[in-house]
Short mmCIF file of C-alpha atoms in Angstrom, two decimals:
data_model
loop_
_atom_site.label_atom_id
_atom_site.label_comp_id
_atom_site.label_asym_id
_atom_site.label_seq_id
_atom_site.Cartn_x
_atom_site.Cartn_y
_atom_site.Cartn_z
CA MET A 1 -18.47 15.82 9.56
CA VAL A 2 -20.97 13.33 8.10
CA THR A 3 -19.26 10.69 5.94
CA GLU A 4 -21.34 9.34 3.05
CA VAL A 5 -20.60 5.96 1.44
CA LEU A 6 -21.87 5.81 -2.16
CA LYS A 7 -21.60 3.24 -4.94
CA PRO A 8 -19.86 4.45 -8.11
CA SER A 9 -22.16 6.23 -10.58
CA MET A 10 -21.92 9.31 -12.74
CA GLU A 11 -23.66 11.32 -9.99
CA THR A 12 -21.28 9.99 -7.33
CA LEU A 13 -18.23 10.80 -9.44
CA LYS A 14 -19.54 14.32 -10.15
CA LYS A 15 -20.11 14.85 -6.43
CA ALA A 16 -16.62 13.55 -5.63
CA ALA A 17 -15.03 15.77 -8.29
CA GLU A 18 -16.79 18.86 -6.92
CA LEU A 19 -15.64 18.07 -3.37
CA ILE A 20 -12.06 17.59 -4.54
CA LYS A 21 -12.12 20.78 -6.65
CA ASN A 22 -13.26 22.60 -3.51
CA GLY A 23 -10.24 21.34 -1.54
CA GLU A 24 -11.84 18.35 0.18
CA VAL A 25 -10.62 14.75 0.60
CA VAL A 26 -12.52 11.74 -0.79
CA GLY A 27 -12.01 7.99 -0.25
CA ILE A 28 -11.49 6.27 -3.62
CA PRO A 29 -11.11 2.65 -4.79
CA THR A 30 -8.08 1.43 -6.72
CA GLU A 31 -6.88 -2.03 -7.73
CA THR A 32 -4.32 -2.02 -4.88
CA VAL A 33 -5.91 -0.45 -1.76
CA TYR A 34 -8.36 2.39 -1.14
CA GLY A 35 -6.87 5.88 -1.26
CA LEU A 36 -7.56 9.28 0.32
CA ALA A 37 -7.72 11.58 -2.69
CA ALA A 38 -7.15 15.32 -2.89
CA ASN A 39 -5.88 17.80 -5.49
CA ALA A 40 -2.18 16.96 -5.82
CA TYR A 41 -1.42 20.57 -6.80
CA ASP A 42 -3.22 22.08 -3.78
CA SER A 43 -1.00 22.27 -0.71
CA ASN A 44 -3.91 22.99 1.66
CA ALA A 45 -5.96 20.09 0.32
CA CYS A 46 -3.03 17.69 0.70
CA ALA A 47 -2.52 18.93 4.25
CA LYS A 48 -6.07 17.68 4.94
CA ILE A 49 -4.95 14.19 3.90
CA PHE A 50 -2.22 14.23 6.53
CA GLU A 51 -4.70 15.56 9.08
CA ALA A 52 -7.27 12.84 8.32
CA LYS A 53 -4.66 10.08 8.50
CA GLY A 54 -2.69 11.48 11.42
CA ARG A 55 0.31 11.01 9.11
CA PRO A 56 3.78 12.57 9.53
CA GLN A 57 4.24 15.24 6.87
CA ASP A 58 7.70 14.00 5.85
CA ASN A 59 6.04 10.94 4.30
CA PRO A 60 5.61 11.54 0.54
CA LEU A 61 2.27 11.05 -1.22
CA ILE A 62 1.79 9.23 -4.52
CA ILE A 63 0.01 11.24 -7.19
CA HIS A 64 -2.46 9.43 -9.44
CA ILE A 65 -2.83 10.41 -13.09
CA SER A 66 -5.13 9.42 -15.93
CA SER A 67 -2.87 10.33 -18.88
CA LEU A 68 0.75 10.85 -19.87
CA THR A 69 -0.09 14.53 -20.35
CA MET A 70 -0.66 14.79 -16.59
CA LEU A 71 2.71 13.12 -16.03
CA LYS A 72 4.47 15.63 -18.33
CA ASN A 73 2.73 18.50 -16.55
CA SER A 74 3.96 17.29 -13.16
CA VAL A 75 7.59 16.20 -13.66
CA ARG A 76 10.74 17.78 -15.06
CA GLU A 77 12.28 14.76 -16.73
CA ILE A 78 10.99 11.42 -18.04
CA PRO A 79 13.62 8.77 -18.84
CA PRO A 80 12.89 6.77 -22.02
CA LEU A 81 12.73 3.64 -19.84
CA ALA A 82 9.83 5.19 -17.91
CA LEU A 83 7.76 5.38 -21.08
CA ILE A 84 8.55 1.73 -21.87
CA LEU A 85 7.45 0.68 -18.37
CA ALA A 86 4.36 2.89 -18.56
CA ASP A 87 3.42 1.27 -21.87
CA ASN A 88 3.65 -2.17 -20.29
CA PHE A 89 2.41 -1.62 -16.71
CA TRP A 90 0.05 1.39 -16.76
CA SER A 91 -2.76 1.42 -15.93
CA GLY A 92 -1.58 -0.74 -13.04
CA PRO A 93 0.18 -1.10 -9.69
CA LEU A 94 3.52 0.49 -10.60
CA THR A 95 4.66 3.80 -9.13
CA MET A 96 7.65 5.63 -10.63
CA ILE A 97 9.62 8.45 -9.01
CA PHE A 98 10.61 11.53 -11.03
CA PRO A 99 12.09 14.98 -10.37
CA LYS A 100 9.06 17.17 -9.78
CA LYS A 101 7.98 20.47 -11.27
CA ASP A 102 7.17 23.39 -8.99
CA ILE A 103 3.45 22.84 -9.62
CA VAL A 104 3.71 19.87 -7.22
CA PRO A 105 3.92 21.45 -3.73
CA ASP A 106 6.33 20.27 -1.05
CA THR A 107 3.34 19.17 1.04
CA THR A 108 2.57 16.54 -1.61
CA SER A 109 6.18 15.40 -2.05
CA GLY A 110 7.02 15.30 1.66
CA GLY A 111 9.55 18.11 1.21
CA LEU A 112 11.46 16.20 -1.48
CA ASP A 113 12.38 17.44 -4.95
CA THR A 114 10.94 14.23 -6.40
CA VAL A 115 7.37 12.99 -6.80
CA ALA A 116 5.95 9.45 -6.99
CA VAL A 117 3.45 8.93 -9.84
CA ARG A 118 1.18 6.10 -10.96
CA MET A 119 -1.87 5.47 -13.15
CA PRO A 120 -4.41 3.32 -11.23
CA ASP A 121 -6.19 0.42 -12.91
CA ASN A 122 -9.69 1.39 -11.83
CA GLU A 123 -12.14 2.80 -14.37
CA ASP A 124 -14.15 4.84 -11.86
CA THR A 125 -11.05 6.45 -10.38
CA LEU A 126 -9.59 7.19 -13.81
CA ASN A 127 -12.88 8.85 -14.76
CA LEU A 128 -12.81 10.84 -11.52
CA ILE A 129 -9.28 12.09 -12.26
CA GLU A 130 -10.42 13.11 -15.76
CA MET A 131 -13.41 14.99 -14.29
CA CYS A 132 -11.10 16.84 -11.89
CA GLY A 133 -8.61 17.73 -14.63
CA PHE A 134 -5.58 17.38 -12.34
CA PRO A 135 -3.71 14.53 -10.59
CA LEU A 136 -4.96 13.23 -7.26
CA ALA A 137 -2.62 12.70 -4.33
CA ALA A 138 -3.91 9.52 -2.72
CA PRO A 139 -2.14 7.59 0.04
CA SER A 140 -3.91 4.60 1.58
CA ALA A 141 -7.20 5.58 3.25
CA ASN A 142 -6.38 4.37 6.76
CA LEU A 143 -5.24 5.94 9.98
CA SER A 144 -1.46 6.26 9.83
CA GLY A 145 0.30 3.05 10.84
CA SER A 146 -2.79 0.80 10.78
CA PRO A 147 -3.48 -1.88 8.14
CA SER A 148 -4.32 -0.48 4.73
CA PRO A 149 -8.00 -0.64 3.67
CA THR A 150 -9.07 -3.03 0.92
CA SER A 151 -12.81 -2.35 1.20
CA ALA A 152 -15.02 0.70 1.73
CA THR A 153 -15.99 -0.76 5.12
CA HIS A 154 -12.34 -0.57 6.22
CA VAL A 155 -12.18 3.06 5.08
CA PHE A 156 -15.36 3.91 6.98
CA GLN A 157 -13.96 2.28 10.14
CA ASP A 158 -10.96 4.63 10.05
CA MET A 159 -12.35 7.74 8.34
CA ASN A 160 -15.94 8.11 9.58
CA GLY A 161 -16.32 11.78 10.51
CA ARG A 162 -12.95 12.71 8.99
CA ILE A 163 -13.86 12.94 5.29
CA PRO A 164 -17.16 13.78 3.51
CA LEU A 165 -17.37 10.91 1.00
CA ILE A 166 -16.18 7.35 0.34
CA ILE A 167 -16.76 5.77 -3.08
CA ASP A 168 -17.54 2.09 -2.51
CA GLY A 169 -15.97 0.22 -5.41
CA GLY A 170 -15.99 -3.19 -3.71
CA GLU A 171 -12.96 -5.21 -2.66
CA CYS A 172 -9.58 -4.24 -4.11
CA GLU A 173 -8.18 -6.79 -6.54
CA LYS A 174 -4.49 -6.78 -5.55
CA GLY A 175 -4.68 -6.04 -1.81
CA VAL A 176 -1.19 -4.56 -1.36
CA GLU A 177 0.03 -1.14 -2.41
CA SER A 178 1.81 -0.53 -5.70
CA THR A 179 5.41 -1.36 -6.47
CA VAL A 180 7.53 1.80 -6.12
CA ILE A 181 10.67 2.24 -8.23
CA CYS A 182 13.24 4.92 -8.90
CA PHE A 183 15.59 5.07 -11.87
CA THR A 184 19.34 4.54 -11.74
CA ASP A 185 21.57 7.49 -12.57
CA ASN A 186 21.99 6.40 -16.20
CA GLY A 187 18.21 5.99 -16.58
CA LYS A 188 18.60 2.43 -17.91
CA GLY A 189 17.84 0.49 -14.73
CA VAL A 190 15.52 0.69 -11.73
CA LYS A 191 15.66 0.16 -8.00
CA ILE A 192 12.64 -1.30 -6.17
CA LEU A 193 11.91 0.80 -3.10
CA ARG A 194 8.66 -0.94 -2.18
CA PRO A 195 7.62 -4.30 -3.69
CA GLY A 196 4.11 -4.89 -5.00
CA ALA A 197 2.17 -6.79 -7.65
CA VAL A 198 4.61 -5.68 -10.37
CA THR A 199 7.47 -7.94 -9.38
CA GLU A 200 11.24 -7.89 -9.89
CA GLU A 201 10.86 -10.72 -12.39
CA MET A 202 8.33 -8.72 -14.44
CA LEU A 203 10.49 -5.57 -14.46
CA SER A 204 13.66 -7.48 -15.34
CA ARG A 205 12.20 -8.23 -18.80
CA PHE A 206 12.82 -4.57 -19.65
CA CYS A 207 15.86 -3.45 -17.64
CA GLU A 208 18.32 -4.18 -14.88
CA VAL A 209 16.62 -4.31 -11.48
CA GLU A 210 18.01 -4.02 -7.97
CA THR A 211 16.16 -4.03 -4.65
CA ASP A 212 16.73 -1.32 -2.06
CA LYS A 213 18.19 -2.40 1.29
CA ASN A 214 15.17 -1.00 3.15
CA VAL A 215 12.74 -3.47 1.53
CA PHE A 216 13.74 -6.11 4.10
CA ALA A 217 15.51 -3.95 6.67
CA LYS A 218 14.75 -1.14 9.11
CA PRO A 219 15.56 2.31 7.72
CA MET A 220 18.18 4.23 9.69
CA GLU A 221 16.85 6.61 12.32
CA ASN A 222 15.96 10.01 10.75
CA GLU A 223 16.77 8.59 7.29
CA LYS A 224 14.97 10.52 4.54
CA VAL A 225 12.87 8.11 2.48
CA ILE A 226 11.57 8.88 -1.02
CA SER A 227 8.94 6.13 -1.03
CA PRO A 228 5.90 5.77 1.23
CA GLY A 229 5.47 2.59 3.24
CA VAL A 230 9.08 1.96 4.29
CA LYS A 231 8.99 3.27 7.84
CA TYR A 232 10.01 1.01 10.74
CA LYS A 233 6.45 0.16 11.84
CA HIS A 234 3.51 0.34 9.47
CA TYR A 235 0.32 -1.54 8.55
CA SER A 236 -0.11 -2.64 12.19
CA PRO A 237 -3.28 -3.71 13.99
CA LYS A 238 -3.60 -3.30 17.76
CA ALA A 239 -2.69 -6.96 18.20
CA LYS A 240 1.01 -7.78 18.40
CA ILE A 241 2.13 -9.39 15.14
CA VAL A 242 4.96 -11.94 15.08
CA ILE A 243 6.23 -13.61 11.89
CA VAL A 244 7.06 -17.31 12.18
CA GLU A 245 9.48 -18.50 9.51
CA THR A 246 9.52 -22.23 8.72
CA ASP A 247 9.03 -24.59 5.77
CA ASN A 248 7.84 -27.39 8.07
CA ASP A 249 4.09 -27.67 8.72
CA LYS A 250 4.56 -29.84 11.80
CA ALA A 251 7.13 -27.49 13.33
CA PHE A 252 4.73 -24.59 12.81
CA ALA A 253 1.80 -26.51 14.35
CA ASP A 254 3.93 -27.61 17.31
CA PHE A 255 5.08 -24.03 17.85
CA LEU A 256 1.53 -22.65 17.88
CA ASN A 257 0.29 -25.44 20.15
CA SER A 258 3.08 -24.72 22.64
CA ARG A 259 2.18 -21.06 23.10
CA GLU A 260 0.48 -20.07 26.34
CA GLU A 261 -0.52 -16.45 25.69
CA GLU A 262 -4.17 -15.49 26.11
CA ASN A 263 -6.19 -14.32 23.10
CA LEU A 264 -3.73 -15.94 20.71
CA TYR A 265 -4.39 -16.54 17.00
CA GLY A 266 -2.37 -18.27 14.34
CA VAL A 267 -2.50 -16.81 10.83
CA ILE A 268 -1.97 -19.78 8.56
CA PHE A 269 -1.82 -20.64 4.87
CA GLY A 270 -4.92 -22.85 5.21
CA ASN A 271 -3.67 -26.37 4.52
CA GLU A 272 -1.80 -27.00 7.81
CA LYS A 273 -3.06 -29.79 10.07
CA ASP A 274 -3.14 -30.58 13.82
CA ILE A 275 -3.20 -26.94 14.98
CA LYS A 276 -5.15 -26.69 18.24
CA VAL A 277 -5.16 -22.91 18.76
CA LYS A 278 -7.59 -20.53 17.04
CA THR A 279 -6.56 -19.74 13.47
CA MET A 280 -7.49 -17.75 10.42
CA SER A 281 -6.17 -18.32 6.90
CA TYR A 282 -4.72 -15.64 4.67
CA GLY A 283 -4.34 -17.89 1.62
CA ILE A 284 -2.17 -20.58 0.11
CA THR A 285 -0.87 -18.70 -2.96
CA ALA A 286 1.05 -15.42 -2.82
CA GLU A 287 -1.73 -13.71 -4.77
CA GLU A 288 -4.32 -14.88 -2.21
CA GLN A 289 -2.09 -13.77 0.65
CA ALA A 290 -1.62 -10.33 -0.87
CA HIS A 291 -5.36 -9.94 -1.45
CA ASN A 292 -6.28 -11.06 2.09
CA LEU A 293 -3.41 -9.79 4.23
CA PHE A 294 -4.72 -6.42 5.41
CA ALA A 295 -8.26 -7.71 5.93
CA VAL A 296 -6.89 -10.52 8.11
CA LEU A 297 -4.72 -8.11 10.12
CA ARG A 298 -7.83 -5.99 10.76
CA ARG A 299 -9.74 -9.16 11.66
CA THR A 300 -7.31 -9.88 14.51
CA ASP A 301 -8.55 -6.72 16.23
CA GLU A 302 -12.21 -7.48 15.53
CA LEU A 303 -11.71 -10.84 17.27
CA GLY A 304 -9.91 -9.25 20.22
CA ALA A 305 -6.57 -10.95 19.63
CA ASP A 306 -3.68 -9.83 21.81
CA ILE A 307 -1.10 -11.56 19.64
CA ALA A 308 -1.09 -13.19 16.21
CA TYR A 309 1.64 -15.48 14.92
CA VAL A 310 1.72 -15.22 11.12
CA ARG A 311 3.16 -17.96 8.91
CA CYS A 312 5.90 -16.39 6.78
CA PRO A 313 5.09 -16.25 3.06
CA GLU A 314 7.43 -17.30 0.28
CA LYS A 315 9.87 -14.47 -0.41
CA LYS A 316 9.57 -14.42 -4.18
CA GLY A 317 7.23 -12.86 -6.71
CA VAL A 318 4.26 -11.16 -5.05
CA GLY A 319 5.25 -12.96 -1.84
CA THR A 320 8.06 -10.40 -1.59
CA ALA A 321 5.44 -7.67 -1.18
CA VAL A 322 3.51 -9.70 1.40
CA TYR A 323 6.68 -10.31 3.43
CA ASN A 324 7.65 -6.63 3.19
CA ARG A 325 4.26 -5.55 4.62
CA LEU A 326 4.37 -8.19 7.33
CA LEU A 327 7.83 -7.09 8.45
CA ARG A 328 6.49 -3.58 9.08
CA ALA A 329 3.29 -4.85 10.70
CA ALA A 330 5.43 -6.96 13.04
CA ALA A 331 8.00 -4.21 13.63
CA PHE A 332 10.58 -6.73 12.34
CA ASN A 333 9.71 -9.30 15.04
CA VAL A 334 10.59 -12.63 13.33
CA ILE A 335 10.96 -16.09 14.89
CA LYS A 336 12.83 -18.66 12.78
CA LEU A 337 12.10 -22.31 13.59
#
């Protein structure tokens, strides 16, 4: 298969919509990461997503909508709190889980009776969904387990020959996938299943918020998960990733300088001094770290690193999402100094 990479235009969106209507998969930009989009209501089309990614089919897909009408067409029940959160965070990086209608096939939901839904904050993708007239299932557009793509170049690296078209919308603004929540039994609170740019602090302005145990822990073996991105190992480059947890710049520099592995890199904030090994920065602020994280993880492979020691981010705000992704990339390998 020849994979085209085209800049967004009306012609590109029409071409993408026709491909998707005919059961194909297209790489699309969003504000979080690039997605692999197919008709969320078409079981065969969604199966092509799993095939392109090499993804286990028990991993649920998020469906992307352009209107509340599409939400009502896809789910059985919408708690009043969901409409309040939608009014405040959609379009944006918040995914909510609802009981699904039969129109959403089990292939899309990973065999679950629930479906994850969000409205992306990307004008071209919203227009594409409107042109299609149905929601798009769109997990991250990478090979399963590898770092998520935040540019069309990343998508092409993983998907060349696997899909017919990638829409090149430039670099993604946020850089980490959406926050995923489910609602408590009374419908008045939420549980964060995967952290993202919509933080616990932001959600707590509207309701009670708790964080699922699997955000910072390994899921139990064979545990059924209702959110994507919570498996034991995920987002990983070929290089071995190790998180180094310390508040002390000198201790971190001394640790890196004491390592004797070949092809070693330190992934730093960018303001540390006296580090003698090769380094790359993924940003000082949590927002910078989120934006740069996956690109830096991919860069470790481009540079031929065998191992990368990553400075642990602050575990608050968007830093929670960065830490969550790093834990999976490192397969929970953490050194505390």
